[in-house]
CSV table of C-alpha atoms and ligand atoms in Angstrom, one decimal:
chain,number,residue,atom,x,y,z
A,1,UNK,CA,27.1,-34.8,-2.0
A,2,UNK,CA,26.0,-34.1,-5.6
A,3,UNK,CA,23.6,-31.4,-6.5
A,4,UNK,CA,20.5,-33.6,-6.6
A,5,UNK,CA,17.7,-33.2,-4.3
A,6,UNK,CA,15.0,-35.8,-3.3
A,7,UNK,CA,11.8,-34.6,-2.0
A,8,UNK,CA,10.3,-37.6,-0.2
A,9,UNK,CA,6.7,-38.5,0.4
A,10,UNK,CA,5.0,-35.2,-0.5
A,11,UNK,CA,1.5,-34.5,-1.8
A,12,UNK,CA,2.0,-33.5,-5.4
A,13,UNK,CA,-0.7,-31.2,-6.8
A,14,UNK,CA,-0.5,-31.1,-10.6
A,15,UNK,CA,-2.6,-31.3,-13.6
A,16,UNK,CA,-5.9,-31.8,-11.8
A,17,UNK,CA,-4.7,-34.4,-9.3
A,18,UNK,CA,-3.4,-34.7,-5.9
A,19,UNK,CA,-1.2,-37.7,-5.0
A,20,UNK,CA,1.6,-38.7,-2.6
A,21,UNK,CA,5.0,-39.5,-4.4
A,22,UNK,CA,8.7,-38.7,-4.4
A,23,UNK,CA,10.4,-36.2,-6.7
A,24,UNK,CA,14.0,-36.2,-7.7
A,25,UNK,CA,15.7,-32.9,-8.9
A,26,UNK,CA,19.1,-32.8,-10.7
A,27,UNK,CA,20.7,-30.8,-13.4
A,28,UNK,CA,18.2,-28.1,-13.0
A,29,UNK,CA,15.4,-30.5,-14.1
A,30,UNK,CA,12.6,-32.8,-12.6
A,31,UNK,CA,14.3,-36.1,-13.3
A,32,UNK,CA,11.8,-38.5,-11.8
A,33,UNK,CA,8.5,-38.7,-10.1
A,34,UNK,CA,7.6,-42.0,-8.3
A,35,UNK,CA,8.9,-44.1,-5.6
A,36,UNK,CA,12.7,-43.2,-5.3
A,37,UNK,CA,15.2,-44.9,-2.9
A,38,UNK,CA,17.4,-42.2,-1.5
A,39,UNK,CA,21.2,-42.1,-2.5
A,40,UNK,CA,23.7,-41.2,0.2
A,41,UNK,CA,25.1,-38.4,-1.9
A,42,UNK,CA,21.6,-36.6,-2.2
A,43,UNK,CA,20.1,-34.0,-0.2
A,44,UNK,CA,16.8,-35.4,1.1
A,45,UNK,CA,13.8,-33.2,2.1
A,46,UNK,CA,11.0,-34.8,4.0
A,47,UNK,CA,7.8,-33.7,2.3
A,48,UNK,CA,5.5,-35.8,4.7
A,49,UNK,CA,2.4,-33.6,5.4
A,50,UNK,CA,3.3,-31.0,3.0
A,51,UNK,CA,2.0,-30.1,-0.6
A,52,UNK,CA,4.4,-29.8,-3.5
A,53,UNK,CA,3.1,-27.2,-6.2
A,54,UNK,CA,4.7,-26.2,-9.5
A,55,UNK,CA,6.4,-22.8,-8.8
A,56,UNK,CA,3.9,-19.9,-9.1
A,57,UNK,CA,4.3,-18.0,-12.4
A,58,UNK,CA,3.2,-14.4,-12.0
A,59,UNK,CA,2.2,-12.9,-15.4
A,60,UNK,CA,2.2,-9.3,-14.2
A,61,UNK,CA,4.5,-7.5,-12.0
A,62,UNK,CA,6.2,-4.2,-11.6
A,63,UNK,CA,9.7,-4.7,-10.1
A,64,UNK,CA,10.6,-1.0,-10.9
A,65,UNK,CA,14.1,-1.8,-12.3
A,66,UNK,CA,15.5,0.2,-13.9
A,67,UNK,CA,14.9,3.8,-12.8
A,68,UNK,CA,12.4,3.4,-10.0
A,69,UNK,CA,14.5,1.4,-7.7
A,70,UNK,CA,13.7,3.4,-4.6
A,71,UNK,CA,10.5,1.5,-4.7
A,72,UNK,CA,11.8,-1.9,-5.4
A,73,UNK,CA,14.3,-3.6,-7.7
A,74,UNK,CA,14.8,-7.0,-9.5
A,75,UNK,CA,16.7,-8.3,-6.4
A,76,UNK,CA,14.4,-7.2,-3.6
A,77,UNK,CA,11.2,-8.0,-5.4
A,78,UNK,CA,12.2,-11.3,-6.8
A,79,UNK,CA,13.5,-12.2,-3.3
A,80,UNK,CA,10.0,-11.4,-1.9
A,81,UNK,CA,8.4,-13.4,-4.8
A,82,UNK,CA,10.5,-16.5,-4.0
A,83,UNK,CA,9.4,-16.4,-0.3
A,84,UNK,CA,5.8,-16.5,-1.7
A,85,UNK,CA,6.4,-19.5,-3.8
A,86,UNK,CA,6.8,-17.6,-7.1
A,87,UNK,CA,9.6,-18.9,-9.3
A,88,UNK,CA,8.9,-17.0,-12.5
A,89,UNK,CA,7.5,-13.6,-13.3
A,90,UNK,CA,6.9,-11.3,-16.3
A,91,UNK,CA,7.6,-7.7,-15.7
A,92,UNK,CA,5.9,-4.6,-17.0
A,93,UNK,CA,7.5,-1.9,-19.2
A,94,UNK,CA,6.6,1.3,-17.2
A,95,UNK,CA,9.9,1.7,-15.8
A,96,UNK,CA,12.5,4.6,-16.3
A,97,UNK,CA,13.0,4.5,-19.3
A,98,UNK,CA,9.8,2.9,-20.5
A,99,UNK,CA,10.8,-0.3,-22.3
A,100,UNK,CA,9.8,0.7,-25.8
A,101,UNK,CA,12.6,-0.7,-27.8
A,102,UNK,CA,14.3,-4.1,-28.1
A,103,UNK,CA,17.6,-2.4,-27.0
A,104,UNK,CA,16.1,-1.3,-23.8
A,105,UNK,CA,14.4,-4.6,-23.2
A,106,UNK,CA,17.8,-6.4,-23.7
A,107,UNK,CA,19.3,-4.1,-21.1
A,108,UNK,CA,16.7,-5.2,-18.6
A,109,UNK,CA,17.4,-8.9,-19.3
A,110,UNK,CA,21.1,-8.0,-18.6
A,111,UNK,CA,20.0,-6.4,-15.1
A,112,UNK,CA,17.8,-9.4,-14.3
A,113,UNK,CA,20.7,-12.0,-15.1
A,114,UNK,CA,22.7,-10.3,-12.3
A,115,UNK,CA,19.9,-9.5,-9.7
A,116,UNK,CA,16.8,-11.8,-10.1
A,117,UNK,CA,16.6,-14.8,-7.9
A,118,UNK,CA,13.5,-16.0,-9.9
A,119,UNK,CA,13.1,-16.7,-13.7
A,120,UNK,CA,12.1,-13.6,-15.7
A,121,UNK,CA,10.7,-12.2,-18.8
A,122,UNK,CA,9.5,-8.7,-19.8
A,123,UNK,CA,6.8,-7.1,-21.9
A,124,UNK,CA,7.7,-4.7,-24.6
A,125,UNK,CA,5.7,-1.5,-24.2
A,126,UNK,CA,3.6,0.0,-27.0
A,127,UNK,CA,2.4,3.6,-27.4
A,128,UNK,CA,1.5,6.0,-30.2
A,129,UNK,CA,5.1,6.7,-31.0
A,130,UNK,CA,6.8,3.3,-31.2
A,131,UNK,CA,3.9,1.4,-32.8
A,132,UNK,CA,5.4,1.0,-36.3
A,133,UNK,CA,8.6,-0.5,-34.8
A,134,UNK,CA,6.6,-2.8,-32.6
A,135,UNK,CA,4.6,-4.2,-35.4
A,136,UNK,CA,7.8,-5.2,-37.2
A,137,UNK,CA,9.5,-6.7,-34.1
A,138,UNK,CA,9.9,-10.5,-33.6
A,139,UNK,CA,8.6,-10.9,-30.0
A,140,UNK,CA,8.9,-14.7,-30.0
A,141,UNK,CA,11.5,-14.7,-27.3
A,142,UNK,CA,10.0,-12.3,-24.9
A,143,UNK,CA,6.4,-11.3,-24.0
A,144,UNK,CA,4.4,-9.6,-26.9
A,145,UNK,CA,3.4,-5.9,-26.3
A,146,UNK,CA,1.6,-4.3,-23.4
A,147,UNK,CA,-0.1,-0.9,-22.7
A,148,UNK,CA,-0.2,-1.4,-19.0
A,149,UNK,CA,0.0,2.0,-17.5
A,150,UNK,CA,2.1,3.3,-20.5
A,151,UNK,CA,1.0,6.8,-21.1
A,152,UNK,CA,1.5,8.3,-24.5
A,153,UNK,CA,-0.1,11.7,-24.5
A,154,UNK,CA,0.5,14.5,-22.2
A,155,UNK,CA,-2.9,14.0,-20.7
A,156,UNK,CA,-2.0,10.5,-19.7
A,157,UNK,CA,-4.4,8.6,-21.8
A,158,UNK,CA,-4.1,4.8,-22.1
A,159,UNK,CA,-3.9,3.0,-25.6
A,160,UNK,CA,-7.6,2.2,-25.2
A,161,UNK,CA,-8.4,5.9,-25.7
A,162,UNK,CA,-6.6,6.3,-29.1
A,163,UNK,CA,-8.8,4.6,-31.7
A,164,UNK,CA,-6.4,4.9,-34.6
A,165,UNK,CA,-3.4,3.5,-32.7
A,166,UNK,CA,-5.6,0.7,-31.5
A,167,UNK,CA,-6.9,-0.2,-35.0
A,168,UNK,CA,-3.4,-0.2,-36.4
A,169,UNK,CA,-2.1,-2.4,-33.5
A,170,UNK,CA,-4.8,-4.9,-33.8
A,171,UNK,CA,-4.7,-5.1,-37.5
A,172,UNK,CA,-0.9,-5.5,-37.8
A,173,UNK,CA,0.5,-7.1,-34.5
A,174,UNK,CA,1.3,-10.8,-34.6
A,175,UNK,CA,2.1,-10.9,-30.8
A,176,UNK,CA,-0.1,-11.1,-27.8
A,177,UNK,CA,-1.4,-7.6,-27.2
A,178,UNK,CA,-2.0,-7.1,-23.4
A,179,UNK,CA,-4.2,-4.1,-22.5
A,180,UNK,CA,-4.7,-2.2,-19.4
A,181,UNK,CA,-8.4,-1.7,-20.0
A,182,UNK,CA,-9.9,1.5,-18.7
A,183,UNK,CA,-11.4,4.3,-20.8
A,184,UNK,CA,-9.5,7.5,-19.6
A,185,UNK,CA,-12.1,9.9,-21.0
A,186,UNK,CA,-14.6,8.5,-18.6
A,187,UNK,CA,-12.2,8.7,-15.8
A,188,UNK,CA,-11.2,12.1,-16.5
A,189,UNK,CA,-14.9,13.3,-16.7
A,190,UNK,CA,-15.4,11.7,-13.2
A,191,UNK,CA,-12.3,13.3,-11.9
A,192,UNK,CA,-13.6,16.6,-13.0
A,193,UNK,CA,-16.9,16.0,-11.2
A,194,UNK,CA,-15.4,15.0,-7.9
A,195,UNK,CA,-12.8,17.6,-7.9
A,196,UNK,CA,-15.5,20.2,-8.1
A,197,UNK,CA,-17.2,18.6,-5.1
A,198,UNK,CA,-14.0,17.8,-2.9
A,199,UNK,CA,-11.3,19.8,-4.3
A,200,UNK,CA,-7.9,18.1,-4.0
A,201,UNK,CA,-9.0,15.9,-1.1
A,202,UNK,CA,-11.2,13.4,-2.6
A,203,UNK,CA,-11.7,10.4,-0.2
A,204,UNK,CA,-10.2,7.1,-1.3
A,205,UNK,CA,-13.7,5.7,-1.2
A,206,UNK,CA,-14.5,7.5,-4.4
A,207,UNK,CA,-11.6,6.0,-6.4
A,208,UNK,CA,-14.0,3.1,-7.8
A,209,UNK,CA,-16.6,5.7,-8.6
A,210,UNK,CA,-14.0,7.8,-10.6
A,211,UNK,CA,-12.2,4.8,-12.2
A,212,UNK,CA,-15.5,3.4,-12.7
A,213,UNK,CA,-17.0,0.0,-13.9
A,214,UNK,CA,-18.4,1.7,-16.9
A,215,UNK,CA,-14.8,2.9,-17.9
A,216,UNK,CA,-13.6,-0.7,-17.6
A,217,UNK,CA,-16.3,-2.3,-19.4
A,218,UNK,CA,-16.5,0.1,-22.3
A,219,UNK,CA,-12.6,-0.4,-22.9
A,220,UNK,CA,-12.7,-4.2,-22.6
A,221,UNK,CA,-15.8,-4.5,-24.8
A,222,UNK,CA,-14.1,-2.3,-27.6
A,223,UNK,CA,-10.7,-4.2,-27.3
A,224,UNK,CA,-12.6,-7.5,-27.8
A,225,UNK,CA,-14.6,-6.2,-30.8
A,226,UNK,CA,-11.3,-5.1,-32.4
A,227,UNK,CA,-9.5,-8.4,-31.7
A,228,UNK,CA,-12.5,-10.3,-33.3
A,229,UNK,CA,-12.5,-7.9,-36.3
A,230,UNK,CA,-8.7,-8.4,-37.0
A,231,UNK,CA,-8.3,-11.9,-35.6
A,232,UNK,CA,-5.7,-10.6,-33.3
A,233,UNK,CA,-4.5,-12.2,-30.1
A,234,UNK,CA,-5.7,-10.2,-27.1
A,235,UNK,CA,-5.1,-10.5,-23.3
A,236,UNK,CA,-6.9,-8.2,-21.1
A,237,UNK,CA,-4.9,-7.5,-17.9
A,238,UNK,CA,-6.4,-7.4,-14.4
A,239,UNK,CA,-10.1,-7.6,-14.9
A,240,UNK,CA,-12.1,-5.9,-12.1
A,241,UNK,CA,-15.8,-6.1,-12.7
A,242,UNK,CA,-18.5,-8.8,-12.8
A,243,UNK,CA,-19.9,-7.1,-15.9
A,244,UNK,CA,-16.7,-7.7,-17.8
A,245,UNK,CA,-16.5,-11.4,-17.0
A,246,UNK,CA,-19.5,-12.0,-19.2
A,247,UNK,CA,-17.5,-10.9,-22.2
A,248,UNK,CA,-15.2,-13.9,-22.0
A,249,UNK,CA,-15.7,-17.5,-23.1
A,250,UNK,CA,-15.2,-20.9,-21.2
A,251,UNK,CA,-16.3,-23.2,-24.0
A,252,UNK,CA,-13.0,-23.5,-25.8
A,253,UNK,CA,-9.6,-24.8,-24.5
A,254,UNK,CA,-7.0,-22.2,-23.4
A,255,UNK,CA,-4.6,-23.4,-26.2
A,256,UNK,CA,-7.2,-22.2,-28.8
A,257,UNK,CA,-8.4,-19.1,-27.2
A,258,UNK,CA,-7.6,-15.9,-29.1
A,259,UNK,CA,-9.0,-13.7,-26.3
A,260,UNK,CA,-7.8,-14.2,-22.8
A,261,UNK,CA,-8.0,-12.5,-19.4
A,262,UNK,CA,-6.6,-12.5,-15.8
A,263,UNK,CA,-7.7,-11.4,-12.4
A,264,UNK,CA,-5.2,-9.9,-9.8
A,265,UNK,CA,-5.2,-11.3,-6.3
A,266,UNK,CA,-6.1,-7.9,-4.7
A,267,UNK,CA,-9.3,-7.8,-6.8
A,268,UNK,CA,-10.4,-11.1,-5.4
A,269,UNK,CA,-9.2,-10.2,-1.7
A,270,UNK,CA,-10.4,-6.5,-1.1
A,271,UNK,CA,-13.8,-4.7,-1.7
A,272,UNK,CA,-14.7,-1.2,-1.6
A,273,UNK,CA,-15.6,-1.6,2.1
A,274,UNK,CA,-11.9,-1.7,2.8
A,275,UNK,CA,-11.3,1.9,1.6
A,276,UNK,CA,-12.6,3.0,5.1
A,277,UNK,CA,-9.9,1.1,6.9
A,278,UNK,CA,-7.0,1.2,4.3
A,279,UNK,CA,-7.8,4.4,2.3
A,280,UNK,CA,-5.0,5.3,-0.4
A,281,UNK,CA,-3.0,2.1,0.5
A,282,UNK,CA,-5.6,0.2,-1.6
A,283,UNK,CA,-5.7,2.8,-4.3
A,284,UNK,CA,-5.0,0.7,-7.5
A,285,UNK,CA,-5.8,1.1,-11.2
A,286,UNK,CA,-8.2,-0.4,-12.1
A,287,UNK,CA,-9.9,0.1,-8.8
A,288,UNK,CA,-10.9,-2.3,-6.2
A,289,UNK,CA,-14.7,-2.5,-6.6
A,290,UNK,CA,-17.7,-4.0,-4.9
A,291,UNK,CA,-18.4,-7.4,-3.2
A,292,UNK,CA,-20.6,-8.3,-6.2
A,293,UNK,CA,-17.6,-7.7,-8.5
A,294,UNK,CA,-15.3,-9.7,-6.3
A,295,UNK,CA,-17.8,-12.6,-6.2
A,296,UNK,CA,-18.3,-12.4,-10.0
A,297,UNK,CA,-14.4,-12.6,-10.5
A,298,UNK,CA,-14.0,-15.6,-8.4
A,299,UNK,CA,-17.0,-17.3,-10.2
A,300,UNK,CA,-15.5,-16.6,-13.5
A,301,UNK,CA,-12.1,-17.7,-12.4
A,302,UNK,CA,-13.4,-21.1,-11.2
A,303,UNK,CA,-15.6,-21.6,-14.4
A,304,UNK,CA,-12.7,-20.7,-16.7
A,305,UNK,CA,-13.9,-17.5,-18.3
A,306,UNK,CA,-10.8,-16.0,-16.5
A,307,UNK,CA,-7.6,-17.8,-17.4
A,308,UNK,CA,-4.9,-16.8,-15.0
A,309,UNK,CA,-4.2,-15.1,-11.6
A,310,UNK,CA,-1.5,-12.4,-11.4
A,311,UNK,CA,-0.5,-9.9,-8.7
A,312,UNK,CA,0.1,-6.6,-10.6
A,313,UNK,CA,2.8,-6.3,-7.8
A,314,UNK,CA,3.3,-2.5,-7.8
A,315,UNK,CA,5.3,-1.2,-4.9
A,316,UNK,CA,5.4,2.6,-4.1
A,317,UNK,CA,6.9,4.0,-0.9
A,318,UNK,CA,4.5,4.9,2.0
A,319,UNK,CA,5.3,8.6,1.4
A,320,UNK,CA,4.1,8.1,-2.2
A,321,UNK,CA,0.9,6.6,-1.2
A,322,UNK,CA,0.0,8.6,1.7
A,323,UNK,CA,-0.9,11.8,-0.4
A,324,UNK,CA,-4.0,13.5,-1.4
A,325,UNK,CA,-6.0,11.7,-4.0
A,326,UNK,CA,-4.4,13.1,-7.2
A,327,UNK,CA,-0.8,12.8,-5.9
A,328,UNK,CA,-1.3,9.3,-4.3
A,329,UNK,CA,0.3,6.7,-6.5
A,330,UNK,CA,-1.9,3.8,-7.5
A,331,UNK,CA,-0.5,0.3,-6.9
A,332,UNK,CA,0.7,-1.8,-3.8
A,333,UNK,CA,2.9,-4.8,-3.3
A,334,UNK,CA,1.3,-8.3,-3.3
A,335,UNK,CA,3.8,-10.7,-4.8
A,336,UNK,CA,5.0,-12.2,-1.4
A,337,UNK,CA,1.4,-13.3,-0.5
A,338,UNK,CA,-0.5,-14.2,-3.7
A,339,UNK,CA,-0.4,-17.9,-3.0
A,340,UNK,CA,-1.3,-17.5,0.6
A,341,UNK,CA,-4.3,-15.4,-0.3
A,342,UNK,CA,-5.6,-18.0,-2.9
A,343,UNK,CA,-5.0,-20.8,-0.4
A,344,UNK,CA,-7.3,-18.9,2.0
A,345,UNK,CA,-10.1,-19.2,-0.6
A,346,UNK,CA,-9.3,-22.9,-0.7
A,347,UNK,CA,-9.7,-23.0,3.1
A,348,UNK,CA,-13.1,-21.3,2.6
A,349,UNK,CA,-14.1,-24.1,0.0
A,350,UNK,CA,-14.3,-21.6,-2.7
A,351,UNK,CA,-11.8,-23.1,-5.0
A,352,UNK,CA,-9.9,-26.4,-5.2
A,353,UNK,CA,-6.1,-26.7,-4.9
A,354,UNK,CA,-6.0,-28.1,-8.4
A,355,UNK,CA,-7.8,-25.1,-9.8
A,356,UNK,CA,-5.3,-22.7,-7.9
A,357,UNK,CA,-2.5,-24.5,-9.6
A,358,UNK,CA,-4.2,-24.5,-12.9
A,359,UNK,CA,-4.6,-20.6,-12.8
A,360,UNK,CA,-1.4,-19.9,-11.1
A,361,UNK,CA,1.0,-22.3,-12.7
A,362,UNK,CA,-0.2,-24.4,-15.7
A,363,UNK,CA,-2.3,-21.6,-17.5
A,364,UNK,CA,0.3,-18.8,-17.3
A,365,UNK,CA,2.8,-21.2,-19.0
A,366,UNK,CA,0.3,-22.3,-21.6
A,367,UNK,CA,-1.0,-18.8,-22.3
A,368,UNK,CA,2.5,-17.4,-22.9
A,369,UNK,CA,3.9,-20.6,-24.4
A,370,UNK,CA,6.7,-21.0,-21.8
A,371,UNK,CA,9.1,-23.9,-22.6
A,372,UNK,CA,9.1,-26.6,-19.9
A,373,UNK,CA,7.7,-24.6,-17.1
A,374,UNK,CA,4.4,-24.5,-15.1
A,375,UNK,CA,4.0,-28.3,-14.5
A,376,UNK,CA,5.4,-31.0,-12.4
A,377,UNK,CA,6.6,-33.3,-15.2
A,378,UNK,CA,9.7,-35.2,-15.7
A,379,UNK,CA,12.1,-33.4,-18.0
A,380,UNK,CA,10.7,-30.0,-17.0
A,381,UNK,CA,12.6,-27.2,-15.1
A,382,UNK,CA,12.5,-28.1,-11.4
A,383,UNK,CA,10.6,-24.9,-10.3
A,384,UNK,CA,8.7,-26.0,-7.2
A,385,UNK,CA,7.4,-24.9,-3.9
A,386,UNK,CA,6.6,-26.9,-0.9
A,387,UNK,CA,3.8,-25.7,1.3
A,388,UNK,CA,2.4,-26.3,4.8
A,389,UNK,CA,-1.4,-26.1,4.5
A,390,UNK,CA,-1.8,-26.0,8.2
A,391,UNK,CA,0.4,-23.4,9.8
A,392,UNK,CA,-0.9,-20.1,11.0
A,393,UNK,CA,1.3,-17.0,10.8
A,394,UNK,CA,0.6,-13.2,10.7
A,395,UNK,CA,1.9,-10.7,8.1
A,396,UNK,CA,3.8,-7.9,9.9
A,397,UNK,CA,6.4,-5.3,9.0
A,398,UNK,CA,9.1,-7.7,10.3
A,399,UNK,CA,8.4,-10.5,7.8
A,400,UNK,CA,7.9,-8.3,4.7
A,401,UNK,CA,10.6,-8.5,2.1
A,402,UNK,CA,9.6,-5.7,-0.1
A,403,UNK,CA,12.0,-2.7,-0.5
A,404,UNK,CA,9.0,-0.4,0.2
A,405,UNK,CA,8.6,-2.0,3.6
A,406,UNK,CA,4.8,-2.1,3.9
A,407,UNK,CA,1.9,-4.2,2.7
A,408,UNK,CA,-1.8,-3.7,2.6
A,409,UNK,CA,-2.1,-7.2,4.2
A,410,UNK,CA,-0.3,-6.3,7.5
A,411,UNK,CA,-2.1,-7.9,10.4
A,412,UNK,CA,-3.6,-10.6,8.2
A,413,UNK,CA,-3.3,-14.1,9.5
A,414,UNK,CA,-2.8,-16.9,6.9
A,415,UNK,CA,-3.3,-20.5,7.6
A,416,UNK,CA,-0.7,-21.7,5.1
A,417,UNK,CA,3.0,-21.2,5.0
A,418,UNK,CA,5.5,-21.5,2.1
A,419,UNK,CA,8.3,-23.8,3.6
A,420,UNK,CA,10.7,-24.2,0.5
A,421,UNK,CA,11.0,-22.8,-3.0
A,422,UNK,CA,13.2,-24.4,-5.7
A,423,UNK,CA,14.2,-22.5,-8.9
A,424,UNK,CA,15.8,-24.6,-11.7
A,425,UNK,CA,16.5,-27.3,-9.3
A,426,UNK,CA,18.2,-25.2,-6.6
A,427,UNK,CA,16.9,-24.7,-3.2
A,428,UNK,CA,16.6,-21.0,-3.0
A,429,UNK,CA,14.3,-20.5,0.0
A,430,UNK,CA,14.3,-22.8,3.0
A,431,UNK,CA,12.1,-21.8,6.0
A,432,UNK,CA,13.1,-18.1,6.0
A,433,UNK,CA,16.6,-18.7,4.8
A,434,UNK,CA,17.8,-17.7,1.3
A,435,UNK,CA,20.5,-19.3,-0.8
A,436,UNK,CA,21.4,-16.6,-3.3
A,437,UNK,CA,24.4,-17.8,-5.2
A,438,UNK,CA,22.4,-19.0,-8.2
A,439,UNK,CA,20.3,-16.6,-10.2
A,440,UNK,CA,17.0,-17.2,-12.0
A,441,UNK,CA,17.1,-17.7,-15.9
A,442,UNK,CA,15.5,-16.1,-18.7
A,443,UNK,CA,12.1,-17.7,-19.7
A,444,UNK,CA,12.4,-19.3,-23.0
A,445,UNK,CA,9.1,-19.6,-25.2
A,446,UNK,CA,8.0,-21.9,-28.1
B,501,DOR,O1,-1.5,-1.0,-13.8
B,501,DOR,C1,-1.1,-0.4,-12.8
B,501,DOR,C2,0.2,0.1,-12.8
B,501,DOR,C3,0.7,0.0,-11.4
B,501,DOR,C4,2.1,0.9,-11.2
B,501,DOR,O2,2.2,1.5,-10.2
B,501,DOR,O3,2.9,0.6,-12.1
B,501,DOR,N1,-0.3,0.6,-10.5
B,501,DOR,C5,-1.6,0.3,-10.7
B,501,DOR,O4,-2.4,0.5,-9.8
B,501,DOR,N2,-2.0,-0.3,-11.8
């Protein structure tokens, strides 16, 4: 038996089309797509009745390695990702230490090469202190710069609240600038008002009132103005309001866009009505907002004002979540179920399969200029996931792979199941069984 794998008779979903074909994987790559006769030395997987997608590329995760590994690490969370059909991810810099230098970034790559089952890359963080270094840094072989939850004053302000640093960054940075777009001064004023009313025990329902739509809109509008002024390359992370979607264009191809954005799955899935049931478990920053916002985000995703879907996978332990408002940590794990969630929208006729694949596979690869990933094409890395679109199962504690051991989706029944996941031509996940001997690779760009 050689290392090649033949997937027979599967429905390939790729580049706007769905068609039945065979796919041959060997030497890490997709060798051939078409009618292929099996060779006795090959492993053959029957894809009849199943759909083959390019592996999902999640452009925003927090796998907590190094330093916060009691919540999750590059092994546990990449394993959960693989079970969800995710073959590549980009991890955020708010670890311990924060990833603010190329040296600490290289250490993270080193950890990932030993632990990650999926392909990986990392954002370099920017704040008021390292900005001069960042501006000089060649970021062509990792992901630009990010201010996702990176705090640089004692008060915890985001980059969006420091006009001088913002101006300097936008005027000088050649990389993609990815911004967590909320205006902390607005948030802080709201915190003051609701603390006066409720003391420490502000109900979770007030989270979107405190981390308000206005705070998001003002920060996003300002970042876009700055990007236009300096002709900078801006990406707004996890958009949450319908109002903000109108700040983005859909009349130019993604390859030509200077300003892009994303939506995270939980902002498409939950609304403020869910705080009654789930409380602090769905406390995220930016906050889950209204039904109208959720509908607006989905509309903007389908009509191409929003370019990609991410998870912002952000595990915390249950103890860290189940605290009074100010102590309860924001964020929740999502990476194992992002494709299942999106496929539920397909089942409800809200989005096509081809559009889901565009937003979760093709566009992240285009947006970040990844080499030979994100598409089912001959000569590309064989990152693939085989999915049964007609199989019901329910999320329970027993089938979660997160180190934190909980999910806001527990009790949810999905109608689709991820059967197999292939990373660089290797079958890594097969119906609940993992083959972990081969690790993921560093994503290349160019
Ligand atoms: O942007 C972020 C960061 C994340 C985290 O916990 O790291 N949690 C969040 O809710 N939003």
